[in-house]
Short mmCIF file of C-alpha atoms in Angstrom, two decimals:
data_model
loop_
_atom_site.label_atom_id
_atom_site.label_comp_id
_atom_site.label_asym_id
_atom_site.label_seq_id
_atom_site.Cartn_x
_atom_site.Cartn_y
_atom_site.Cartn_z
CA UNK V 187 -10.85 -6.55 -3.83
CA UNK V 188 -12.52 -5.29 -0.70
CA UNK V 189 -9.38 -5.96 1.28
CA UNK V 190 -7.55 -3.35 -0.78
CA UNK V 191 -9.58 -0.62 0.94
CA UNK V 192 -8.72 -1.91 4.40
CA UNK V 193 -6.65 0.72 6.29
CA UNK V 194 -4.73 -2.10 7.94
CA UNK V 195 -3.69 -3.58 4.58
CA UNK V 196 -0.33 -1.83 4.78
CA UNK V 197 0.46 -3.82 7.94
CA UNK V 198 -0.86 -7.13 6.64
CA UNK V 199 1.02 -8.10 3.48
CA UNK V 200 -1.26 -9.00 0.60
CA UNK V 201 0.16 -10.77 -2.42
CA UNK V 202 -1.41 -9.94 -5.78
CA UNK V 203 -0.48 -12.14 -8.72
CA UNK V 204 -1.03 -10.68 -12.19
CA UNK V 205 -4.25 -11.90 -13.78
CA UNK V 206 -7.11 -10.65 -15.89
CA UNK V 207 -10.39 -10.73 -14.03
CA UNK V 208 -13.88 -9.27 -14.36
CA UNK V 209 -15.03 -6.72 -11.81
CA UNK V 210 -17.37 -8.05 -9.09
CA UNK V 211 -20.23 -5.67 -9.95
CA UNK V 212 -20.02 -6.61 -13.60
CA UNK V 213 -20.00 -10.32 -12.77
CA UNK V 214 -23.02 -10.01 -10.47
CA UNK V 215 -24.90 -7.84 -12.98
CA UNK V 216 -24.24 -10.42 -15.68
CA UNK V 217 -25.68 -13.22 -13.54
CA UNK V 218 -28.72 -11.15 -12.55
CA UNK V 219 -29.32 -10.41 -16.22
CA UNK V 220 -29.16 -14.10 -17.13
CA UNK V 221 -31.55 -14.95 -14.29
CA UNK V 222 -34.06 -12.30 -15.39
CA UNK V 223 -33.80 -13.47 -18.98
CA UNK V 224 -34.63 -17.02 -17.94
CA UNK V 225 -37.51 -15.80 -15.81
CA UNK V 226 -39.03 -13.77 -18.65
CA UNK V 227 -38.65 -16.76 -20.99
CA UNK V 228 -40.69 -18.90 -18.60
CA UNK V 229 -43.33 -16.14 -18.27
CA UNK V 230 -43.64 -15.95 -22.05
CA UNK V 231 -43.96 -19.73 -22.40
CA UNK V 232 -46.64 -19.93 -19.69
CA UNK V 233 -48.63 -16.92 -20.89
CA UNK V 234 -48.72 -18.10 -24.51
CA UNK V 235 -50.28 -21.41 -23.37
CA UNK V 236 -52.29 -19.94 -20.47
CA UNK V 237 -55.36 -21.99 -21.39
CA UNK V 238 -53.42 -25.13 -20.44
CA UNK V 239 -53.06 -23.99 -16.80
CA UNK V 240 -55.62 -24.02 -13.99
CA UNK V 241 -55.72 -21.41 -11.23
CA UNK V 242 -57.54 -22.61 -8.13
CA UNK V 243 -58.31 -19.00 -7.26
CA UNK V 244 -60.37 -17.57 -10.11
CA UNK V 245 -59.80 -20.13 -12.86
CA UNK V 246 -58.24 -17.65 -15.29
CA UNK V 247 -54.53 -17.07 -15.84
CA UNK V 248 -53.52 -13.43 -16.26
CA UNK V 249 -50.08 -11.97 -17.04
CA UNK V 250 -49.55 -11.40 -13.33
CA UNK V 251 -50.45 -15.04 -12.69
CA UNK V 252 -47.90 -16.05 -15.33
CA UNK V 253 -45.22 -14.03 -13.53
CA UNK V 254 -46.28 -15.54 -10.22
CA UNK V 255 -46.19 -19.10 -11.57
CA UNK V 256 -42.81 -18.54 -13.23
CA UNK V 257 -41.34 -17.11 -10.03
CA UNK V 258 -42.49 -19.86 -7.67
CA UNK V 259 -41.65 -22.58 -10.21
CA UNK V 260 -38.17 -21.41 -11.16
CA UNK V 261 -37.27 -20.81 -7.52
CA UNK V 262 -38.54 -24.37 -6.71
CA UNK V 263 -41.08 -23.01 -4.21
CA UNK V 264 -44.12 -24.51 -5.98
CA UNK V 265 -47.26 -23.67 -3.95
CA UNK V 266 -49.49 -25.76 -6.29
CA UNK V 267 -52.26 -23.14 -6.66
CA UNK V 268 -51.51 -22.89 -10.40
CA UNK V 269 -50.98 -26.22 -12.15
CA UNK V 270 -50.50 -27.30 -15.76
CA UNK V 271 -53.48 -29.39 -16.88
CA UNK V 272 -53.15 -29.34 -20.67
CA UNK V 273 -50.87 -31.68 -22.55
CA UNK V 274 -48.97 -28.82 -24.19
CA UNK V 275 -48.47 -27.08 -20.83
CA UNK V 276 -47.16 -30.25 -19.24
CA UNK V 277 -44.82 -30.86 -22.19
CA UNK V 278 -43.49 -27.31 -21.90
CA UNK V 279 -42.88 -27.91 -18.19
CA UNK V 280 -40.97 -31.10 -18.94
CA UNK V 281 -38.84 -29.90 -21.85
CA UNK V 282 -38.39 -26.22 -21.07
CA UNK V 283 -39.35 -25.04 -17.58
CA UNK V 284 -37.58 -27.84 -15.69
CA UNK V 285 -34.21 -27.27 -17.46
CA UNK V 286 -34.66 -23.53 -16.92
CA UNK V 287 -35.27 -24.20 -13.21
CA UNK V 288 -31.98 -26.11 -12.98
CA UNK V 289 -30.10 -23.46 -14.97
CA UNK V 290 -31.60 -20.72 -12.79
CA UNK V 291 -30.28 -22.41 -9.65
CA UNK V 292 -26.87 -22.85 -11.27
CA UNK V 293 -26.74 -19.13 -12.05
CA UNK V 294 -27.69 -18.19 -8.50
CA UNK V 295 -25.30 -20.63 -6.84
CA UNK V 296 -22.60 -20.03 -9.45
CA UNK V 297 -21.43 -16.79 -7.84
CA UNK V 298 -20.68 -18.51 -4.54
CA UNK V 299 -19.01 -21.43 -6.27
CA UNK V 300 -16.91 -19.12 -8.40
CA UNK V 301 -15.75 -17.15 -5.36
CA UNK V 302 -14.72 -20.36 -3.60
CA UNK V 303 -12.98 -21.66 -6.71
CA UNK V 304 -11.22 -18.33 -7.26
CA UNK V 305 -9.96 -18.25 -3.68
CA UNK V 306 -8.72 -21.81 -3.95
CA UNK V 307 -7.00 -21.06 -7.23
CA UNK V 308 -5.38 -17.90 -5.84
CA UNK V 309 -4.13 -19.73 -2.76
CA UNK V 310 -2.70 -22.48 -4.95
CA UNK V 311 -1.00 -19.98 -7.26
CA UNK V 312 0.51 -18.08 -4.33
CA UNK V 313 1.82 -21.24 -2.71
CA UNK V 314 3.27 -22.40 -6.01
CA UNK V 315 4.85 -18.99 -6.62
CA UNK V 316 6.45 -18.86 -3.15
CA UNK V 317 7.89 -22.33 -3.64
CA UNK V 318 9.41 -21.58 -7.05
CA UNK V 319 10.50 -17.93 -6.91
CA UNK V 320 14.23 -17.24 -6.57
CA UNK V 321 16.89 -15.02 -8.13
CA UNK V 322 14.25 -12.36 -8.71
CA UNK V 323 14.30 -8.58 -8.31
CA UNK V 324 12.33 -6.89 -5.53
CA UNK V 325 11.37 -3.27 -6.14
CA UNK V 326 10.31 -1.47 -2.95
CA UNK V 327 8.23 1.48 -4.08
CA UNK V 328 6.15 1.80 -7.26
CA UNK V 329 6.28 5.56 -7.60
CA UNK V 330 8.02 7.52 -10.34
CA UNK V 331 11.45 6.12 -9.46
CA UNK V 332 10.23 2.56 -9.08
CA UNK V 333 8.35 2.57 -12.40
CA UNK V 334 11.34 4.09 -14.20
CA UNK V 335 13.66 1.47 -12.69
CA UNK V 336 11.32 -1.33 -13.82
CA UNK V 337 11.07 0.18 -17.30
CA UNK V 338 14.86 0.18 -17.58
CA UNK V 339 15.06 -3.41 -16.31
CA UNK V 340 12.55 -4.54 -18.91
CA UNK V 341 14.44 -2.75 -21.67
CA UNK V 342 17.62 -4.64 -20.71
CA UNK V 343 15.92 -8.02 -21.12
CA UNK V 344 14.74 -8.75 -17.57
CA UNK V 345 11.69 -10.99 -17.57
CA UNK V 346 8.50 -9.36 -16.29
CA UNK V 347 7.72 -12.39 -14.16
CA UNK V 348 10.99 -12.04 -12.21
CA UNK V 349 10.07 -8.60 -10.80
CA UNK V 350 8.19 -8.27 -7.49
CA UNK V 351 6.73 -4.91 -6.44
CA UNK V 352 6.20 -3.92 -2.79
CA UNK V 353 4.27 -0.77 -1.92
CA UNK V 354 2.00 0.30 0.97
CA UNK V 355 -0.57 1.94 -1.33
CA UNK V 356 -3.25 -0.60 -2.39
CA UNK V 357 -4.16 1.39 -5.51
CA UNK V 358 -0.57 1.54 -6.68
CA UNK V 359 -0.14 -2.18 -6.05
CA UNK V 360 -3.31 -2.93 -8.02
CA UNK V 361 -1.87 -0.89 -10.89
CA UNK V 362 1.37 -2.89 -10.75
CA UNK V 363 -0.57 -6.16 -10.75
CA UNK V 364 -2.51 -5.04 -13.82
CA UNK V 365 0.83 -4.27 -15.48
CA UNK V 366 1.78 -7.92 -15.05
CA UNK V 367 3.99 -7.86 -11.94
CA UNK V 368 3.66 -9.89 -8.78
CA UNK V 369 2.70 -7.21 -6.27
CA UNK V 370 2.49 -7.07 -2.49
CA UNK V 371 0.58 -4.54 -0.40
CA UNK V 372 2.59 -3.74 2.70
CA UNK V 373 5.24 -1.65 4.39
CA UNK V 374 8.63 -2.73 3.04
CA UNK V 375 10.33 -1.68 6.29
CA UNK V 376 8.72 -4.71 7.97
CA UNK V 377 10.50 -8.03 7.67
CA UNK V 378 7.21 -9.95 7.40
CA UNK V 379 6.32 -8.02 4.25
CA UNK V 380 9.71 -8.58 2.66
CA UNK V 381 9.47 -12.27 3.48
CA UNK V 382 6.22 -12.36 1.52
CA UNK V 383 8.24 -11.03 -1.41
CA UNK V 384 10.80 -13.84 -0.83
CA UNK V 385 13.51 -11.22 -0.43
CA UNK V 386 15.73 -13.82 1.25
CA UNK V 387 16.04 -15.54 -2.16
CA UNK V 388 16.19 -12.37 -4.28
CA UNK V 389 19.08 -11.53 -6.57
CA UNK V 390 18.67 -7.75 -6.50
CA UNK V 391 16.71 -5.31 -4.34
CA UNK V 392 15.79 -1.86 -5.62
CA UNK V 393 14.87 0.65 -2.91
CA UNK V 394 12.83 3.41 -4.58
CA UNK V 395 11.11 4.94 -1.57
CA UNK V 396 9.98 8.57 -1.61
CA UNK V 397 11.51 9.26 1.85
CA UNK V 398 15.16 8.90 2.81
CA UNK V 399 14.44 7.58 6.32
CA UNK V 400 12.16 4.92 4.85
CA UNK V 401 14.88 3.96 2.37
CA UNK V 402 17.35 3.48 5.25
CA UNK V 403 14.93 1.21 7.15
CA UNK V 404 14.11 -0.83 4.04
CA UNK V 405 17.81 -1.28 3.30
CA UNK V 406 18.56 -2.37 6.88
CA UNK V 407 15.71 -4.89 6.88
CA UNK V 408 16.53 -6.25 3.43
CA UNK V 409 20.23 -6.62 4.24
CA UNK V 410 19.39 -8.50 7.44
CA UNK V 411 17.18 -10.94 5.54
CA UNK V 412 19.53 -11.34 2.58
CA UNK V 413 23.24 -10.64 3.19
CA UNK V 414 24.25 -11.52 -0.37
CA UNK V 415 21.74 -9.70 -2.60
CA UNK V 416 22.71 -6.52 -4.40
CA UNK V 417 20.86 -3.51 -2.98
CA UNK V 418 20.43 -0.42 -5.15
CA UNK V 419 18.90 2.53 -3.31
CA UNK V 420 17.98 6.12 -4.06
CA UNK V 421 17.91 9.13 -1.75
CA UNK V 422 16.89 12.72 -2.17
CA UNK V 423 19.69 14.31 -0.12
CA UNK V 424 23.38 13.51 -0.57
CA UNK V 425 24.02 13.79 3.17
CA UNK V 426 22.03 10.55 3.60
CA UNK V 427 24.24 8.58 1.21
CA UNK V 428 26.64 7.41 4.00
CA UNK V 429 23.65 6.19 6.02
CA UNK V 430 22.45 4.09 3.10
CA UNK V 431 25.91 2.63 2.52
CA UNK V 432 26.32 1.80 6.21
CA UNK V 433 22.89 0.19 6.15
CA UNK V 434 24.06 -2.21 3.45
CA UNK V 435 23.32 -0.55 0.11
CA UNK V 436 25.78 -1.43 -2.65
CA UNK V 437 24.98 1.59 -4.81
CA UNK V 438 23.20 4.81 -3.87
CA UNK V 439 21.77 7.30 -6.36
CA UNK V 440 21.02 10.86 -5.29
CA UNK V 441 17.91 11.70 -7.26
CA UNK V 442 17.38 15.38 -6.38
CA UNK V 443 20.99 16.47 -6.84
CA UNK V 444 21.31 14.46 -10.04
CA UNK V 445 18.30 16.28 -11.45
CA UNK V 446 19.78 19.60 -10.31
CA UNK V 447 23.09 18.84 -12.02
CA UNK V 448 21.28 18.01 -15.24
CA UNK V 449 19.37 21.29 -15.02
CA UNK V 450 22.58 23.24 -14.53
CA UNK V 451 24.32 21.40 -17.35
CA UNK V 452 21.40 21.92 -19.72
CA UNK V 453 21.74 25.64 -19.08
CA UNK V 454 25.48 25.89 -19.79
CA UNK V 455 26.02 22.84 -22.05
CA UNK V 456 22.70 21.72 -23.51
CA UNK V 457 24.28 19.23 -25.94
CA UNK V 458 26.09 17.42 -23.12
CA UNK V 459 22.85 17.32 -21.13
CA UNK V 460 21.04 15.75 -24.09
CA UNK V 461 23.70 13.05 -24.37
CA UNK V 462 23.41 12.25 -20.65
CA UNK V 463 19.63 12.05 -20.87
CA UNK V 464 20.01 9.78 -23.89
CA UNK V 465 22.33 7.51 -21.92
CA UNK V 466 19.79 7.34 -19.07
CA UNK V 467 17.05 6.21 -21.47
CA UNK V 468 18.08 2.59 -21.93
CA UNK V 469 17.23 0.94 -25.22
CA UNK V 470 17.08 3.99 -27.50
CA UNK V 471 19.91 6.13 -28.80
CA UNK V 472 23.17 5.89 -26.88
CA UNK V 473 23.51 3.18 -24.24
CA UNK V 474 26.27 2.15 -21.84
CA UNK V 475 26.77 -1.61 -21.68
CA UNK V 476 28.95 -3.69 -19.36
CA UNK V 477 30.34 -6.86 -20.93
CA UNK V 478 33.19 -9.30 -20.37
CA UNK V 479 36.45 -8.75 -22.20
CA UNK V 480 36.72 -11.17 -25.11
CA UNK V 481 39.69 -13.56 -25.35
CA UNK V 482 41.05 -11.71 -28.38
CA UNK V 483 40.90 -8.44 -26.43
CA UNK V 484 42.78 -9.71 -23.35
CA UNK V 485 46.35 -8.46 -23.30
CA UNK V 486 45.64 -5.39 -25.40
CA UNK V 487 44.82 -1.84 -24.32
CA UNK V 488 41.29 -0.62 -23.70
CA UNK V 489 41.68 1.92 -26.50
CA UNK V 490 42.08 -0.90 -29.04
CA UNK V 491 38.45 -2.04 -28.66
CA UNK V 492 36.22 -1.62 -31.69
CA UNK V 493 33.54 0.03 -29.54
CA UNK V 494 34.04 3.30 -27.63
CA UNK V 495 35.24 2.14 -24.20
CA UNK V 496 34.92 4.25 -21.08
CA UNK V 497 36.06 2.10 -18.17
CA UNK V 498 37.23 -1.29 -16.96
CA UNK V 499 35.77 -3.11 -13.96
CA UNK V 500 38.50 -5.18 -12.28
CA UNK V 501 38.25 -6.87 -8.88
CA UNK V 502 35.26 -4.75 -7.93
CA UNK V 503 37.01 -1.48 -8.87
CA UNK V 504 36.03 0.76 -11.78
CA UNK V 505 39.06 2.10 -13.67
CA UNK V 506 38.47 5.03 -16.06
CA UNK V 507 39.75 4.79 -19.62
CA UNK V 508 42.87 6.90 -18.84
CA UNK V 509 43.91 4.81 -15.82
CA UNK V 510 47.30 3.04 -16.24
CA UNK V 511 45.61 -0.28 -15.51
CA UNK V 512 43.58 0.05 -18.72
CA UNK V 513 46.74 -0.28 -20.80
CA UNK V 514 46.47 -4.07 -20.58
CA UNK V 515 43.20 -5.95 -20.26
CA UNK V 516 43.28 -9.01 -17.98
CA UNK V 517 41.17 -12.17 -17.94
CA UNK V 518 37.96 -11.62 -15.98
CA UNK V 519 37.83 -7.88 -16.73
CA UNK V 520 34.55 -6.28 -17.65
CA UNK V 521 34.56 -3.33 -20.01
CA UNK V 522 32.00 -0.56 -20.15
CA UNK V 523 31.37 0.45 -23.75
CA UNK V 524 29.02 2.82 -25.54
CA UNK V 525 26.60 1.48 -28.12
CA UNK V 526 24.04 3.11 -30.34
CA UNK V 527 20.59 1.73 -31.01
CA UNK V 528 18.02 3.29 -33.35
CA UNK V 529 15.54 5.63 -31.75
CA UNK V 530 11.87 4.81 -32.40
CA UNK V 531 11.09 8.19 -33.97
CA UNK V 532 14.26 8.06 -36.04
CA UNK V 533 13.37 4.62 -37.35
CA UNK V 534 9.87 5.74 -38.29
CA UNK V 535 11.25 8.84 -40.02
CA UNK V 536 13.67 6.63 -41.96
CA UNK V 537 10.82 4.35 -43.04
CA UNK V 538 8.77 7.35 -44.15
CA UNK V 539 11.72 8.64 -46.11
CA UNK V 540 12.20 5.26 -47.78
CA UNK V 541 8.50 5.15 -48.66
CA UNK V 542 8.73 8.63 -50.13
CA UNK V 543 11.77 7.70 -52.19
CA UNK V 544 10.03 4.56 -53.43
CA UNK V 545 6.98 6.59 -54.40
CA UNK V 546 9.14 9.10 -56.26
CA UNK V 547 10.92 6.32 -58.17
CA UNK V 548 7.59 4.74 -59.11
CA UNK V 549 6.39 8.06 -60.48
#
C-alpha cells in the first residue's frame, strides 16, 4: 500500500482488485507477538529446569542467563557457554526447544515469503483479469456522481464484478476496491490508464469527472480507444454539452442545471419534484423501464399497453406518447413504461401494521 501515497501514482496506473487483506502493521505486530510468545516459552522451560544447565562463566543459571540462552538458541546463534547437561534439560531441548527454534525461524521468514506470495498472486490475478474482462462498464471518477451512477447500475442488476473504477485519487480508489470494484489509480485522460481498464473492450463508459474540461478529454480519449462503446458523460455547464457530443459522448447530463431545475420545481410544484426525485432513485417507488414491445402489443397503439407508457424508441429516435408514430407499434420497438416497486420504509411500515393487526386479533 505504500505506492498509494506516491505522488506519481496518478501518472502510473495502478490496478487494485477487490480483496480482503490484513493491514501491514497488524500483520507484523501479530508475527512479533508470536515470536515473543515462543521466546518467553523457551525462557520458562529453561528457568524451571535451570539446575540441568551449566554456565561456564559462574556455574549458576539466573533468569537473565535463561533469557540469554533462549535468545541465542532460538536464533540459532549458539555460543556454547551455556549447555544442557541434565537428562531432563536435554530432553526439553529435543522435544520442545528445537521445534520452537524451527517455528521461530518460520515466523521471522514468513513475512518475506508472504509478501512474495502475495505479489505473485496479485500479478497472476491481474493478468487473468486483463485476459478475461470484456463487455464491462468503466466509470471514470468515483466522486458523488460516480458513486451514484454505480449505485443505480447495481440496482438495475449490473454485476459488481463488471464495473471498473478509474480515479486519480489513491484514497478514493482504495475505497472503491474495498467496496468490491476493480479499481485503477490514474488520470483517465491518459490512454495508458484507460488501456489498463481495458476500455477498448468495454461496453459502456461513464464519465463522471468533477471538471468539464477533464470530461471532454476523457471522452475524446475513450472514443479514440473504443469507437463502438456507449459513452455517458456529465457536465456542470450546459454550454459544454456540444463539446461533449462532438468529442463522442452519446448522452450528456447537465448536473448543475438539472439540480437547479429541481430546486425551482420543488418551490412551485413540490409534488412534481417529489415524483421526479422518486424516478431518479432506481429500485424504489416509481421507476422508468425500457423494454421491447411484446408480440401481442405489436400493431396496437402505445396507449393500449397495460403499463403507463411514456415513449417509444424506434430506429434510435425517442417518440413521445402523443407522437403520431405511437399509434401503431412496430417490431423492434422499445417502449418506456412506468413501474412501481415497494419502498423499503413503506414495506417495513406495512409489516409493522400487519404485526399490529395480528397482535390485536390474538388479543
